[in-house]
């Protein structure tokens, strides 16, 4: 079932065109990665979906709730959660409090027992339980990234927008965070759309790859169909594509 | 604050318990300080006597616990000063927290939006030119009606604050821009005040300098009541919005994704913090540092959750200012020092200690 529908979205920063006629869909439980060079418009696209930026044309729909641009802030916040490309740990929140912030769209003046239950359950799932009372400023990069994802999940969204969730993570944490994202998208029936720089990781953990260049979609399809040509066209880098033992393509960049 | 694990159900409860304990401790400290402050002064009153008097004033049953004439001195002179210290300190504490959170900047203080300089300009206008928002007074009126100066100081600081707050509504205006706008307003109004001083007589300049020195001794009962009303109103609104402030501690984009209308909350908060600052400043003059320091101490005690942070800042601010004023009245008695000097002398070492202890982390 399609949850997120982006139709013909165009966006300009002043006269700079950042997105041109972007159309895509993300289904329930699916993980879709947007790849593309720096400045391709990945972050801009996520911000448009979040209604942080207002597209000049096109619509963004969350099925069956309707047009994102017409929603109240709180209504939208119950459907879409977001973690930015960079977010510094602000304020002396403990991890538990930080994750509880994700309950914002649901709470009145105080957290209910349900809010606490949701937050603690997610901390448990992400293996952050023992850090619940640690200050967010005292987390490692990987733990912090997980805390960000935990906050987003505590929002109980239908759509999860992650801007480079593996930014600054070592290999182990890249793998564990992406595995978590994939598992949680499935179990929680969330439509996940993420911007990714690491093409190999994107291929490995996504159900679908969308390639963006200069604000236009140049490829949209199964990760297994990625070719050296596409990489060349996208990143202007010569690459060799080999298949691993499971038939998953592995991109090896070559010097010019 | 290093990572405890705690039992699963217990984690949040233990956090809450610690905060309630901090609040209760501060409230007790402030009560003791209030009684102490009432008892010190040239007309002698014991701590127990002051405590009984306070109890009698709150719940007037039976005969007054102290002689009539002593009671008059305390109630008419000492009590308004002490209470003004409490409400002003609380105003500054809450305003400081609101500003630091709304601008997401630990260096912001109630004066960041230009409130003090514009208040001084308003006062200077009234004192030196005899001109003000309630008409042209002439010198005689100024000296007989101190509220001309108060009204002027208040209106000008709110005008300045309104401009800076409204700026936050404009698209693309970041907290940094707001802070810079506030700083430039400070320069602008300081320059204008200097210009006025240039044309003033030496008595007028002395009167202005005296006004600018924060002094709680100026406060009468009306001042206390007005300030307390502003405090209670703004405090209540701030408490109702505390969940929004919590979300605002995250980046703007993230706060937006949590459903907060960032610009509107920010502008409203700046306006509220300005009101909380401008009101006491108009009555008692500029008292620095409490509004910068109190939020840091409060955050150190209870963390960043505004449901606890706001009341803690109020109590911390009140304790700091009343403590400083009590010292100002006693260390060189019978000479009374300007409280603003004491807040800086006491506050700076405390602030530096706090910052060093925390390392490079401001928050
Ligand atoms: N606030 C802005 N004002 C003007 N132009 C902008 C703004 N933000 C981004 N752009 C431009 O829009 C284009 C798309 O930027 P965007 O941040 O979406 O790229 P991206 O794909 O996320 O890049 P990266 O991989 O480097 O994060 C770029 O050309 C960028 O220079
Ligand atoms: Mg980006």
XYZ file of C-alpha atoms and ligand atoms in Angstrom:
651
model
C 0.000 0.000 0.000
C 1.440 3.361 -1.030
C 1.705 5.797 1.887
C 3.840 8.626 0.569
C 3.114 10.050 -2.864
C 5.186 12.883 -4.318
C 3.783 14.152 -7.597
C 5.521 16.529 -9.953
C 7.233 18.549 -7.241
C 9.272 21.533 -8.348
C 11.155 23.785 -5.974
C 13.304 26.893 -6.407
C 15.545 28.742 -3.954
C 15.055 32.187 -5.462
C 16.131 31.605 -9.044
C 18.077 28.414 -8.329
C 16.031 25.414 -9.332
C 16.625 22.678 -6.749
C 13.909 20.189 -7.722
C 12.314 19.647 -11.091
C 9.167 17.579 -11.559
C 10.002 14.985 -8.919
C 7.561 12.091 -8.691
C 7.942 9.101 -6.399
C 6.091 6.714 -4.145
C 6.990 4.906 -0.968
C 4.979 1.949 0.278
C 4.203 0.730 3.726
C 7.177 -1.081 5.280
C 9.427 -0.085 2.399
C 12.864 1.535 2.632
C 13.684 3.848 -0.262
C 17.042 5.580 -0.635
C 17.725 8.753 -2.548
C 21.250 8.861 -3.887
C 22.971 11.578 -5.850
C 25.919 13.946 -5.721
C 26.252 16.870 -3.299
C 23.761 19.572 -4.126
C 21.495 17.222 -6.071
C 18.467 18.241 -4.029
C 18.115 15.315 -1.602
C 17.751 17.443 1.504
C 15.504 19.867 -0.345
C 13.181 17.036 -1.313
C 12.909 15.811 2.281
C 12.207 19.351 3.476
C 9.490 19.783 0.865
C 7.805 16.590 2.048
C 7.980 17.947 5.577
C 6.357 21.196 4.402
C 9.386 23.117 5.646
C 9.817 24.340 2.111
C 6.797 25.106 -0.049
C 7.125 23.636 -3.543
C 6.421 25.909 -6.491
C 4.504 23.102 -8.148
C 3.250 19.585 -7.521
C 1.665 17.931 -4.496
C 2.745 15.726 -1.654
C 0.191 13.279 -0.310
C 0.127 10.990 2.682
C -2.423 8.266 1.992
C -5.182 8.307 3.092
C -4.789 11.581 4.977
C -4.307 13.904 2.046
C -2.198 16.870 1.097
C 0.683 17.650 3.478
C 0.560 21.364 2.652
C -3.001 21.571 3.940
C -2.355 19.876 7.284
C -2.049 21.469 10.697
C 1.422 21.218 12.205
C 0.341 18.733 14.835
C -1.579 16.601 12.354
C 1.444 16.433 10.082
C 3.743 15.694 13.021
C 1.714 12.583 13.819
C 2.323 11.295 10.280
C 5.845 12.355 9.320
C 9.000 12.194 11.433
C 12.359 13.574 10.407
C 15.996 13.445 11.401
C 18.190 16.109 9.787
C 21.526 15.655 8.063
C 23.327 17.210 11.031
C 21.861 17.783 14.441
C 23.965 18.720 17.424
C 22.896 17.574 20.881
C 21.247 20.699 22.253
C 20.395 21.370 25.879
C 21.086 19.096 28.844
C 18.349 16.599 28.064
C 18.750 13.037 29.179
C 18.293 10.437 26.456
C 14.872 9.511 27.830
C 13.696 13.129 27.822
C 15.124 13.687 24.376
C 13.287 10.690 22.991
C 10.113 11.777 24.786
C 10.218 15.002 22.752
C 8.954 12.851 19.905
C 5.645 12.659 21.793
C 5.191 16.412 21.327
C 2.329 16.115 18.816
C 0.421 13.894 21.213
C 0.979 15.516 24.591
C -0.821 18.293 26.379
C 0.988 19.811 29.288
C 2.543 16.664 30.640
C 3.546 13.178 29.506
C 1.018 10.429 30.023
C 1.845 6.884 31.055
C 1.312 5.911 27.404
C 3.934 8.433 26.264
C 6.440 6.990 28.707
C 5.598 3.462 27.637
C 6.135 4.259 23.947
C 9.437 6.013 24.604
C 10.776 3.257 26.829
C 9.718 0.553 24.417
C 11.599 2.246 21.597
C 14.682 2.831 23.726
C 14.628 -0.859 24.495
C 14.270 -1.788 20.835
C 17.210 0.385 19.836
C 19.378 -0.895 22.668
C 19.485 2.496 24.364
C 17.764 1.454 27.561
C 20.855 1.575 29.714
C 21.595 5.068 28.474
C 18.144 6.414 29.365
C 19.445 8.740 32.060
C 22.661 9.719 30.295
C 22.863 13.252 28.943
C 22.613 13.438 25.157
C 25.792 15.499 25.033
C 27.639 12.537 26.530
C 26.750 10.042 23.792
C 29.020 8.688 21.093
C 28.208 9.547 17.496
C 26.529 6.203 16.912
C 24.488 6.331 20.100
C 23.399 9.858 19.249
C 22.270 8.811 15.765
C 20.220 6.059 17.348
C 18.736 8.543 19.809
C 17.682 10.698 16.850
C 16.016 7.738 15.209
C 14.423 6.783 18.520
C 12.936 10.267 18.813
C 11.562 10.025 15.289
C 10.034 6.604 15.985
C 8.515 7.803 19.258
C 6.485 10.130 17.068
C 4.751 6.964 15.772
C 4.925 8.229 12.199
C 3.623 6.660 9.021
C 6.486 8.217 7.070
C 10.081 8.385 8.253
C 12.399 10.875 6.569
C 16.082 10.349 7.359
C 18.727 12.665 5.978
C 21.956 10.672 5.811
C 21.326 8.454 8.821
C 24.812 6.940 8.583
C 26.621 10.267 8.631
C 29.771 10.081 10.808
C 29.232 6.485 11.810
C 31.848 3.757 11.720
C 31.252 0.599 9.712
C 29.707 -1.280 12.601
C 27.271 1.465 13.425
C 26.443 2.110 9.774
C 25.394 -1.481 9.487
C 23.567 -1.648 12.795
C 21.660 1.599 12.228
C 20.598 0.584 8.722
C 19.601 -2.867 9.890
C 17.495 -1.279 12.575
C 15.880 1.075 10.105
C 15.025 -1.768 7.783
C 13.688 -3.976 10.564
C 11.653 -1.219 12.174
C 10.214 -0.062 8.865
C 8.917 -3.586 8.330
C 7.592 -4.220 11.828
C 6.094 -0.782 12.342
C 4.774 -0.568 8.772
C 6.495 2.747 8.206
C 7.356 4.174 4.803
C 11.010 5.197 5.056
C 12.661 7.607 2.669
C 16.307 8.379 3.295
C 19.056 10.374 1.651
C 22.232 8.303 1.345
C 25.773 9.059 0.268
C 27.144 5.558 0.504
C 25.807 3.877 -2.622
C 26.830 0.387 -1.548
C 25.015 0.667 1.769
C 22.001 2.151 0.015
C 21.906 -0.795 -2.384
C 22.241 -3.307 0.430
C 19.517 -1.944 2.666
C 16.944 -0.417 0.344
C 13.971 -1.840 -1.468
C 14.204 0.875 -4.055
C 16.809 3.405 -5.170
C 16.027 6.850 -6.494
C 18.875 8.691 -8.164
C 18.686 12.444 -8.175
C 20.878 14.752 -10.216
C 20.483 18.506 -10.489
C 16.997 18.222 -9.043
C 15.759 15.591 -11.485
C 15.191 11.904 -11.023
C 17.507 9.991 -13.348
C 16.820 6.505 -12.033
C 14.139 4.861 -9.995
C 14.120 1.139 -9.466
C 15.420 -1.971 -7.785
C 18.923 -1.688 -6.317
C 20.068 -4.770 -8.218
C 19.690 -2.956 -11.524
C 22.225 -0.274 -10.797
C 24.863 -0.109 -13.489
C 28.269 1.415 -13.965
C 26.720 3.768 -16.489
C 24.297 5.125 -13.943
C 27.122 5.742 -11.481
C 29.147 7.459 -14.172
C 26.217 9.624 -15.160
C 25.364 10.456 -11.549
C 28.736 11.046 -9.925
C 31.001 11.472 -12.963
C 33.142 8.658 -11.615
C 34.227 5.544 -13.499
C 33.175 2.469 -11.601
C 33.088 -1.245 -11.897
C 29.995 -3.071 -10.767
C 30.476 -6.622 -9.544
C 27.972 -8.932 -7.917
C 28.509 -10.417 -4.492
C 27.612 -14.031 -3.696
C 23.950 -13.077 -3.257
C 23.785 -11.261 -6.554
C 23.763 -7.839 -4.908
C 25.761 -5.320 -6.930
C 28.896 -3.834 -5.387
C 30.246 -0.595 -6.799
C 33.991 -0.201 -6.976
C 35.111 3.248 -8.034
C 38.111 3.398 -10.333
C 40.577 6.176 -10.856
C 40.033 8.173 -14.007
C 24.781 13.088 35.600
C 26.681 10.092 34.326
C 24.686 7.199 33.028
C 22.822 5.318 35.633
C 20.717 2.503 34.421
C 17.923 2.428 36.952
C 15.029 0.050 36.736
C 12.928 0.473 33.680
C 9.821 1.857 35.341
C 11.997 3.868 37.688
C 14.029 5.923 35.204
C 11.571 8.721 34.663
C 10.254 8.672 38.209
C 13.743 9.084 39.643
C 14.362 12.006 37.319
C 11.153 13.640 38.509
C 11.926 12.994 42.152
C 15.303 14.693 41.870
C 13.699 17.748 40.328
C 10.942 18.071 42.854
C 13.581 17.812 45.579
C 15.605 20.614 43.990
C 12.503 22.806 43.760
C 11.547 22.151 47.369
C 15.102 22.887 48.521
C 15.164 26.181 46.650
C 11.763 27.203 47.990
C 12.940 26.553 51.546
C 16.128 28.498 50.952
C 14.181 31.453 49.566
C 11.793 31.469 52.527
C 14.675 31.465 55.016
C 16.406 34.194 53.069
C 13.249 36.304 52.986
C 12.927 36.111 56.758
C 16.625 36.889 57.235
C 16.392 39.815 54.886
C 13.384 41.180 56.788
C 15.221 40.931 60.086
C 18.401 42.792 59.094
C 18.593 46.577 59.114
C 19.031 49.478 61.480
C 15.781 48.858 63.331
C 16.505 45.528 64.980
C 14.269 42.552 64.595
C 15.196 38.966 65.410
C 14.913 36.130 62.907
C 12.118 34.595 64.978
C 10.388 37.957 65.203
C 10.583 38.404 61.445
C 9.245 34.889 60.926
C 6.306 35.553 63.253
C 5.646 38.874 61.540
C 5.578 37.241 58.124
C 3.215 34.572 59.393
C 1.017 37.276 60.901
C 0.924 39.224 57.633
C -0.048 36.157 55.665
C -2.601 34.960 58.194
C -3.592 37.888 60.430
C -4.923 36.187 63.541
C -4.292 37.418 67.075
C -2.246 40.441 68.072
C 0.713 41.650 65.971
C 3.855 39.860 67.212
C 6.050 42.976 67.336
C 5.617 46.584 68.534
C 3.483 48.866 66.377
C 6.221 51.348 65.355
C 8.698 48.623 64.448
C 5.956 46.920 62.516
C 5.326 50.101 60.545
C 8.981 50.441 59.577
C 9.176 46.848 58.500
C 5.902 46.749 56.591
C 6.226 50.109 54.882
C 9.945 50.202 54.161
C 11.574 46.837 54.474
C 8.882 44.500 53.225
C 8.300 46.162 49.822
C 12.035 46.160 49.230
C 12.341 42.491 50.145
C 9.322 41.475 48.083
C 10.499 43.573 45.156
C 13.760 41.653 45.340
C 11.845 38.384 45.195
C 9.514 39.268 42.316
C 12.175 41.121 40.314
C 14.625 38.267 40.701
C 11.939 35.804 39.666
C 11.055 37.955 36.636
C 14.693 38.084 35.563
C 15.148 34.368 36.120
C 12.118 33.415 34.038
C 12.895 36.013 31.367
C 16.458 34.732 31.096
C 15.322 31.155 30.629
C 12.681 32.133 28.078
C 15.195 34.149 26.085
C 17.936 31.564 26.161
C 15.490 28.899 25.058
C 13.649 30.961 22.466
C 16.924 32.079 20.920
C 18.533 28.728 21.650
C 21.560 30.591 22.919
C 23.060 30.167 26.387
C 24.670 33.597 26.185
C 21.397 35.452 25.805
C 20.075 37.414 28.730
C 17.014 39.614 29.196
C 19.126 42.502 27.990
C 20.026 40.818 24.718
C 16.917 42.240 23.065
C 17.958 45.766 23.994
C 15.622 46.209 26.962
C 18.068 47.912 29.326
C 19.483 50.478 26.934
C 16.075 51.494 25.663
C 14.731 51.767 29.219
C 17.645 54.018 30.112
C 16.919 56.110 27.040
C 13.276 56.477 28.049
C 14.311 57.492 31.545
C 16.864 59.955 30.178
C 14.258 61.497 27.936
C 12.002 62.098 30.929
C 14.725 63.269 33.279
C 16.685 65.488 30.906
C 14.145 66.780 28.411
C 11.099 66.399 30.607
C 9.478 64.752 27.630
C 7.552 61.572 27.864
C 4.835 59.318 26.678
C 2.332 60.945 29.018
C 3.095 64.414 27.747
C 5.544 67.188 28.408
C 6.156 67.372 32.136
C 8.705 70.000 32.977
C 11.163 69.442 35.747
C 8.838 70.038 38.636
C 6.564 67.225 37.564
C 9.457 64.767 37.236
C 10.588 65.237 40.767
C 7.100 65.004 42.178
C 5.948 62.185 39.944
C 8.529 59.469 39.598
C 6.058 57.472 37.542
C 6.731 59.759 34.590
C 10.197 58.242 34.422
C 8.856 54.756 35.045
C 6.273 55.031 32.271
C 8.848 56.360 29.839
C 11.386 53.661 30.621
C 8.739 51.000 30.242
C 7.269 52.247 26.984
C 10.624 52.681 25.291
C 11.930 49.305 26.332
C 8.734 47.621 25.136
C 8.915 49.496 21.836
C 12.445 48.282 21.301
C 11.550 44.749 22.374
C 8.492 44.722 20.114
C 10.649 45.579 17.129
C 13.194 42.892 17.905
C 10.483 40.300 18.626
C 8.533 41.094 15.480
C 11.712 40.580 13.484
C 11.645 36.924 14.542
C 8.434 36.476 12.535
C 10.110 37.372 9.259
C 11.072 34.521 6.975
C 14.711 33.530 7.183
C 15.400 35.427 10.399
C 17.456 33.100 12.589
C 18.001 33.481 16.342
C 21.448 34.828 15.529
C 19.929 37.665 13.508
C 17.572 38.464 16.382
C 20.479 38.638 18.816
C 22.451 40.919 16.515
C 19.388 43.124 16.063
C 19.043 43.342 19.857
C 22.699 44.234 20.222
C 22.461 46.947 17.587
C 19.400 48.366 19.336
C 21.465 48.492 22.519
C 24.133 50.509 20.727
C 21.585 52.788 19.139
C 19.819 53.609 22.398
C 23.076 53.952 24.335
C 24.288 56.460 21.785
C 21.002 58.362 22.010
C 21.248 58.395 25.806
C 24.810 59.720 25.621
C 23.627 62.450 23.312
C 20.926 63.448 25.802
C 23.437 63.424 28.647
C 25.595 65.762 26.616
C 22.827 68.359 26.823
C 21.789 67.659 30.412
C 22.706 69.670 33.493
C 24.934 68.004 36.053
C 21.980 67.446 38.410
C 19.993 65.801 35.641
C 22.910 63.574 34.750
C 23.345 62.623 38.393
C 19.637 61.805 38.593
C 19.935 59.653 35.483
C 23.013 57.793 36.705
C 21.239 57.210 39.988
C 18.239 55.863 38.098
C 20.349 53.549 35.986
C 21.937 51.967 39.049
C 19.545 49.243 39.944
C 18.176 49.926 43.408
C 15.421 47.966 45.085
C 15.024 50.707 47.702
C 13.028 52.720 45.174
C 10.224 50.213 45.183
C 6.913 50.935 46.857
C 3.919 48.681 47.311
C 2.351 49.618 43.973
C 5.558 48.671 42.171
C 5.610 45.327 43.917
C 1.980 44.649 43.027
C 2.332 45.574 39.356
C 5.516 43.535 38.962
C 3.976 40.574 40.766
C 0.930 40.697 38.487
C 3.154 40.669 35.394
C 5.200 37.827 36.871
C 2.197 35.657 37.681
C 0.629 36.194 34.254
C 3.765 35.519 32.238
C 4.784 32.613 34.449
C 1.420 30.940 33.931
C 1.539 31.374 30.163
C 5.142 30.142 30.074
C 4.229 27.060 32.070
C 1.382 26.309 29.674
C 3.838 26.542 26.780
C 6.645 24.573 28.408
C 6.295 21.593 26.072
C 6.723 23.932 23.116
C 9.898 25.309 24.663
C 11.212 21.807 25.138
C 10.740 21.146 21.439
C 12.223 24.529 20.582
C 15.502 23.431 22.153
C 15.919 21.269 19.053
C 16.815 22.754 15.730
C 14.083 24.832 14.071
C 13.510 22.260 11.339
C 13.115 19.508 13.902
C 10.813 21.592 16.114
C 8.736 22.217 12.982
C 8.639 18.485 12.280
C 7.250 18.013 15.795
C 4.358 20.328 14.958
C 5.589 23.514 16.668
C 4.982 26.835 14.944
C 8.543 27.937 15.561
C 8.360 31.565 14.476
C 5.175 32.342 16.339
C 6.294 30.685 19.563
C 9.627 32.459 19.344
C 8.165 35.915 18.761
C 5.574 35.507 21.520
C 8.241 34.322 23.916
C 10.564 37.210 23.156
C 7.726 39.632 23.780
C 6.850 37.939 27.050
C 10.463 37.906 28.244
C 10.734 41.588 27.380
C 7.664 42.396 29.438
C 9.099 40.412 32.332
C 12.276 42.462 32.121
C 10.949 45.898 31.234
C 8.471 46.032 34.109
C 10.903 45.648 37.022
C 13.608 47.610 35.190
C 11.245 50.559 34.845
C 10.633 50.507 38.596
C 14.053 49.704 40.013
C 16.530 50.361 37.195
C 18.963 48.049 35.486
C 20.186 45.093 37.522
C 22.506 42.880 35.548
C 23.573 39.285 35.581
C 20.684 37.654 37.440
C 18.897 36.976 34.165
C 22.003 35.407 32.661
C 23.086 33.419 35.690
C 19.813 32.105 37.121
C 18.926 29.973 34.060
C 22.345 28.350 34.103
C 22.107 27.452 37.770
C 18.566 26.223 37.255
C 19.568 24.079 34.294
C 22.421 22.700 36.342
C 19.955 21.733 39.057
C 17.028 20.310 37.091
C 18.093 19.938 33.453
C 16.331 21.224 30.377
C 12.689 20.218 30.855
C 10.900 23.561 31.024
C 8.122 22.269 33.229
C 10.760 22.223 35.968
C 13.247 24.663 34.527
C 10.878 27.652 34.516
C 9.863 27.457 38.203
C 13.444 26.636 39.183
C 14.715 29.694 37.313
C 12.129 31.835 39.078
C 13.229 30.610 42.500
C 16.922 30.828 41.613
C 16.569 34.375 40.305
C 14.636 35.442 43.383
C 17.183 33.868 45.719
C 20.125 35.435 43.885
C 18.695 38.917 43.805
C 17.361 38.913 47.345
C 20.648 37.456 48.584
C 22.620 40.154 46.782
C 20.355 42.893 48.095
C 20.544 41.605 51.652
C 24.318 41.695 51.407
C 24.212 45.127 49.795
C 22.259 46.376 52.797
C 24.492 44.778 55.417
C 28.164 44.551 54.465
C 28.866 48.288 54.748
C 25.869 49.137 56.930
C 24.566 51.789 57.364
C 25.797 52.478 53.843
C 23.654 50.674 51.272
C 25.453 49.549 48.114
C 23.718 49.383 44.717
C 22.476 45.829 44.336
C 23.562 45.659 40.699
C 27.179 45.856 41.804
C 26.688 42.999 44.242
C 24.958 40.734 41.706
C 27.991 41.067 39.467
C 30.517 40.587 42.281
C 28.735 37.495 43.532
C 27.535 36.221 40.214
C 30.671 36.293 38.083
C 32.730 33.879 40.230
C 29.748 31.570 40.552
C 29.143 31.691 36.805
C 32.772 30.996 35.954
C 32.859 28.148 38.425
C 29.787 26.633 36.819
C 31.173 27.018 33.303
C 34.550 25.560 34.198
C 32.986 22.644 35.971
C 30.923 21.860 32.917
C 33.805 22.137 30.509
C 33.121 23.592 27.119
C 29.427 22.775 27.259
C 27.335 25.841 27.896
C 24.065 24.033 28.237
N 18.894 27.801 1.661
C 19.305 27.710 0.391
N 19.318 28.809 -0.395
C 19.712 28.728 -1.678
N 20.097 27.603 -2.268
C 20.116 26.488 -1.552
C 19.707 26.476 -0.182
N 19.818 25.218 0.290
C 20.268 24.477 -0.730
N 20.442 25.225 -1.852
C 20.878 24.744 -3.164
O 19.936 23.805 -3.607
C 20.570 22.698 -4.209
C 20.149 21.410 -3.520
O 20.634 21.408 -2.185
P 20.377 20.216 -1.185
O 20.814 20.661 0.168
O 18.996 19.753 -1.325
O 21.386 19.128 -1.730
P 21.726 17.686 -1.192
O 21.417 16.739 -2.276
O 21.085 17.443 0.119
O 23.295 17.819 -1.018
P 24.270 17.170 0.061
O 24.536 15.774 -0.417
O 25.508 17.986 -0.070
O 23.622 17.237 1.378
C 22.055 22.983 -4.150
O 22.441 23.500 -5.382
C 22.189 24.015 -3.081
O 23.262 24.866 -3.352
Mg 21.755 17.168 2.050
